PDB file of C-alpha atoms in Angstrom:
ATOM      1  CA  MET V 635      -6.091  36.764 -17.511  1.00 67.00           C
ATOM      2  CA  ASN V 636      -8.246  37.652 -14.553  1.00 82.00           C
ATOM      3  CA  SER V 637      -5.407  36.822 -12.097  1.00 83.00           C
ATOM      4  CA  VAL V 638      -3.134  39.214 -14.142  1.00 85.00           C
ATOM      5  CA  ARG V 639      -5.621  42.115 -13.620  1.00 87.00           C
ATOM      6  CA  ILE V 640      -5.892  41.404  -9.903  1.00 88.00           C
ATOM      7  CA  ARG V 641      -2.055  41.390  -9.623  1.00 87.00           C
ATOM      8  CA  LEU V 642      -1.901  44.733 -11.481  1.00 90.00           C
ATOM      9  CA  LYS V 643      -4.610  46.339  -9.263  1.00 91.00           C
ATOM     10  CA  VAL V 644      -2.741  45.119  -6.178  1.00 89.00           C
ATOM     11  CA  ILE V 645       0.566  46.663  -7.493  1.00 89.00           C
ATOM     12  CA  LEU V 646      -1.203  49.802  -8.259  1.00 92.00           C
ATOM     13  CA  LEU V 647      -2.773  49.991  -4.778  1.00 91.00           C
ATOM     14  CA  TYR V 648       0.695  49.407  -3.286  1.00 85.00           C
ATOM     15  CA  ASN V 649       2.164  52.215  -5.371  1.00 88.00           C
ATOM     16  CA  ILE V 650      -0.576  54.597  -4.365  1.00 89.00           C
ATOM     17  CA  ILE V 651      -0.043  53.917  -0.733  1.00 84.00           C
ATOM     18  CA  ILE V 652       3.675  54.328  -1.111  1.00 80.00           C
ATOM     19  CA  LEU V 653       3.234  57.656  -2.780  1.00 84.00           C
ATOM     20  CA  VAL V 654       0.735  58.853  -0.088  1.00 84.00           C
ATOM     21  CA  VAL V 655       3.032  57.866   2.768  1.00 80.00           C
ATOM     22  CA  MET V 656       5.977  59.667   0.902  1.00 78.00           C
ATOM     23  CA  TRP V 657       3.959  62.756   0.595  1.00 83.00           C
ATOM     24  CA  PHE V 658       3.172  62.949   4.275  1.00 83.00           C
ATOM     25  CA  ASP V 659       6.633  61.614   5.462  1.00 81.00           C
ATOM     26  CA  PRO V 660       9.372  62.973   3.297  1.00 79.00           C
ATOM     27  CA  ASN V 661      12.109  61.465   5.596  1.00 82.00           C
ATOM     28  CA  GLY V 662      10.721  57.966   4.907  1.00 75.00           C
ATOM     29  CA  TYR V 663      10.631  56.499   8.355  1.00 84.00           C
ATOM     30  CA  ILE V 664       6.925  55.407   8.006  1.00 81.00           C
ATOM     31  CA  LEU V 665       7.925  53.834   4.665  1.00 79.00           C
ATOM     32  CA  LEU V 666      10.749  51.922   6.336  1.00 83.00           C
ATOM     33  CA  TYR V 667       8.410  50.624   8.851  1.00 85.00           C
ATOM     34  CA  LEU V 668       5.814  49.591   6.397  1.00 82.00           C
ATOM     35  CA  LEU V 669       8.531  47.728   4.347  1.00 84.00           C
ATOM     36  CA  LEU V 670       9.885  46.024   7.608  1.00 89.00           C
ATOM     37  CA  ILE V 671       6.209  44.916   8.394  1.00 90.00           C
ATOM     38  CA  PHE V 672       5.665  43.709   4.894  1.00 86.00           C
ATOM     39  CA  ILE V 673       8.916  41.658   4.943  1.00 90.00           C
ATOM     40  CA  LEU V 674       8.286  40.164   8.307  1.00 91.00           C
ATOM     41  CA  LEU V 675       4.709  39.138   7.214  1.00 89.00           C
ATOM     42  CA  SER V 676       6.226  37.396   4.032  1.00 88.00           C
ATOM     43  CA  ILE V 677       8.813  35.615   6.171  1.00 89.00           C
ATOM     44  CA  PHE V 678       6.140  34.490   8.654  1.00 88.00           C
ATOM     45  CA  LYS V 679       3.903  33.313   5.651  1.00 86.00           C
ATOM     46  CA  SER V 680       6.637  31.367   4.016  1.00 86.00           C
ATOM     47  CA  LEU V 681       7.495  29.798   7.534  1.00 85.00           C
ATOM     48  CA  LYS V 682       3.962  28.744   8.056  1.00 83.00           C
ATOM     49  CA  THR V 683       3.843  27.011   4.707  1.00 82.00           C
ATOM     50  CA  LEU V 684       7.201  25.450   5.291  1.00 80.00           C
ATOM     51  CA  ILE V 685       6.002  24.215   8.720  1.00 80.00           C
ATOM     52  CA  THR V 686       2.734  22.696   7.296  1.00 78.00           C
ATOM     53  CA  LYS V 687       4.749  20.959   4.540  1.00 74.00           C
ATOM     54  CA  VAL V 688       7.149  19.468   7.009  1.00 70.00           C
ATOM     55  CA  GLY V 689       4.388  18.544   9.398  1.00 64.00           C
ATOM     56  CA  ASN V 690       2.626  16.819   6.530  1.00 62.00           C
ATOM     57  CA  GLN V 691       5.876  14.738   5.539  1.00 62.00           C
ATOM     58  CA  THR V 692       6.601  13.777   9.287  1.00 56.00           C
ATOM     59  CA  SER V 693       3.156  12.672  10.015  1.00 51.00           C
ATOM     60  CA  CYS V 694       3.547  10.198   7.206  1.00 50.00           C
ATOM     61  CA  MET V 695       6.603   8.907   8.890  1.00 52.00           C
ATOM     62  CA  PHE V 696       4.745   7.455  11.851  1.00 53.00           C
ATOM     63  CA  PHE V 697       2.895   4.311  11.213  1.00 52.00           C
ATOM     64  CA  SER V 698      -0.916   4.839  11.561  1.00 52.00           C
ATOM     65  CA  ASP V 699      -3.722   2.197  11.051  1.00 51.00           C
ATOM     66  CA  GLU V 700      -4.042   3.571   7.418  1.00 51.00           C
ATOM     67  CA  GLN V 701      -0.509   2.733   6.658  1.00 51.00           C
ATOM     68  CA  LYS V 702      -0.489  -0.651   8.198  1.00 51.00           C
ATOM     69  CA  ALA V 703      -3.538  -1.386   5.928  1.00 54.00           C
ATOM     70  CA  GLY V 704      -1.370  -0.230   2.851  1.00 53.00           C
ATOM     71  CA  ASN V 705      -2.988   3.219   2.407  1.00 48.00           C
ATOM     72  CA  HIS V 706      -0.285   5.812   3.007  1.00 50.00           C
ATOM     73  CA  GLY V 707      -2.733   8.641   3.581  1.00 49.00           C
ATOM     74  CA  ALA V 708      -4.234  11.166   0.962  1.00 52.00           C
ATOM     75  CA  GLY V 709      -5.903   8.262  -0.884  1.00 50.00           C
ATOM     76  CA  ARG V 710      -2.706   6.767  -2.174  1.00 49.00           C
ATOM     77  CA  GLN V 711      -3.545   3.086  -2.208  1.00 50.00           C
ATOM     78  CA  HIS V 712      -0.749   0.555  -2.697  1.00 52.00           C
ATOM     79  CA  SER V 713      -1.284  -2.958  -4.269  1.00 56.00           C
ATOM     80  CA  PRO V 714      -0.218  -5.656  -1.886  1.00 57.00           C
ATOM     81  CA  HIS V 715       1.583  -7.309  -4.985  1.00 57.00           C
ATOM     82  CA  HIS V 716       3.689  -4.219  -5.663  1.00 54.00           C
ATOM     83  CA  THR V 717       6.723  -4.984  -3.531  1.00 49.00           C
ATOM     84  CA  SER V 718       9.409  -3.346  -5.715  1.00 54.00           C
ATOM     85  CA  GLY V 719      11.946  -1.557  -3.447  1.00 58.00           C
ATOM     86  CA  HIS V 720      10.758  -3.197  -0.129  1.00 59.00           C
ATOM     87  CA  ALA V 721      12.382  -5.713   1.975  1.00 68.00           C
ATOM     88  CA  TYR V 722      10.748  -9.110   1.979  1.00 65.00           C
ATOM     89  CA  ASN V 723       9.941 -10.920   5.424  1.00 69.00           C
ATOM     90  CA  ALA V 724       7.512 -13.470   6.624  1.00 68.00           C
ATOM     91  CA  LYS V 725       4.407 -11.071   6.115  1.00 73.00           C
ATOM     92  CA  ASN V 726       5.785  -9.945   2.581  1.00 73.00           C
ATOM     93  CA  PRO V 727       7.192 -13.114   0.718  1.00 72.00           C
ATOM     94  CA  PRO V 728       8.791 -12.534  -2.764  1.00 70.00           C
ATOM     95  CA  PRO V 729       6.780 -13.536  -5.769  1.00 73.00           C
ATOM     96  CA  ARG V 730       7.319 -17.087  -7.052  1.00 72.00           C
ATOM     97  CA  GLY V 731      10.464 -17.641  -9.041  1.00 67.00           C
ATOM     98  CA  GLN V 732      12.267 -14.505  -7.519  1.00 65.00           C
ATOM     99  CA  LYS V 733      15.075 -14.612  -5.002  1.00 62.00           C
ATOM    100  CA  ALA V 734      14.398 -13.160  -1.601  1.00 57.00           C
ATOM    101  CA  SER V 735      16.802 -10.330  -1.675  1.00 58.00           C
ATOM    102  CA  VAL V 736      16.512  -7.008   0.103  1.00 59.00           C
ATOM    103  CA  PHE V 737      16.609  -4.926  -3.001  1.00 57.00           C
ATOM    104  CA  THR V 738      14.680  -5.752  -6.031  1.00 51.00           C
ATOM    105  CA  THR V 739      14.666  -4.489  -9.511  1.00 52.00           C
TER     106      THR V 739
END
């Protein structure tokens, strides 16, 4: 409920700013510039969040010491016995009584 009030106050503030700008500039050029600045700021903000998300995903692709130890960052610990979906090799043998195939179910 508190966030709704904050959003309503922000919308009301934007409306007051637009009305004041329209009062002093009836042609609307300043309003167009403000709109352009607002659009560019929102684009840069979304690009920044996109870049940080992609950066976090690509950093997980490179093998670090944590990943070699089985900890794939951010506290996600994997059990050494949980091998479903992974290829078996000399360091990761299949459990007893299971075929050594690349894909497991």
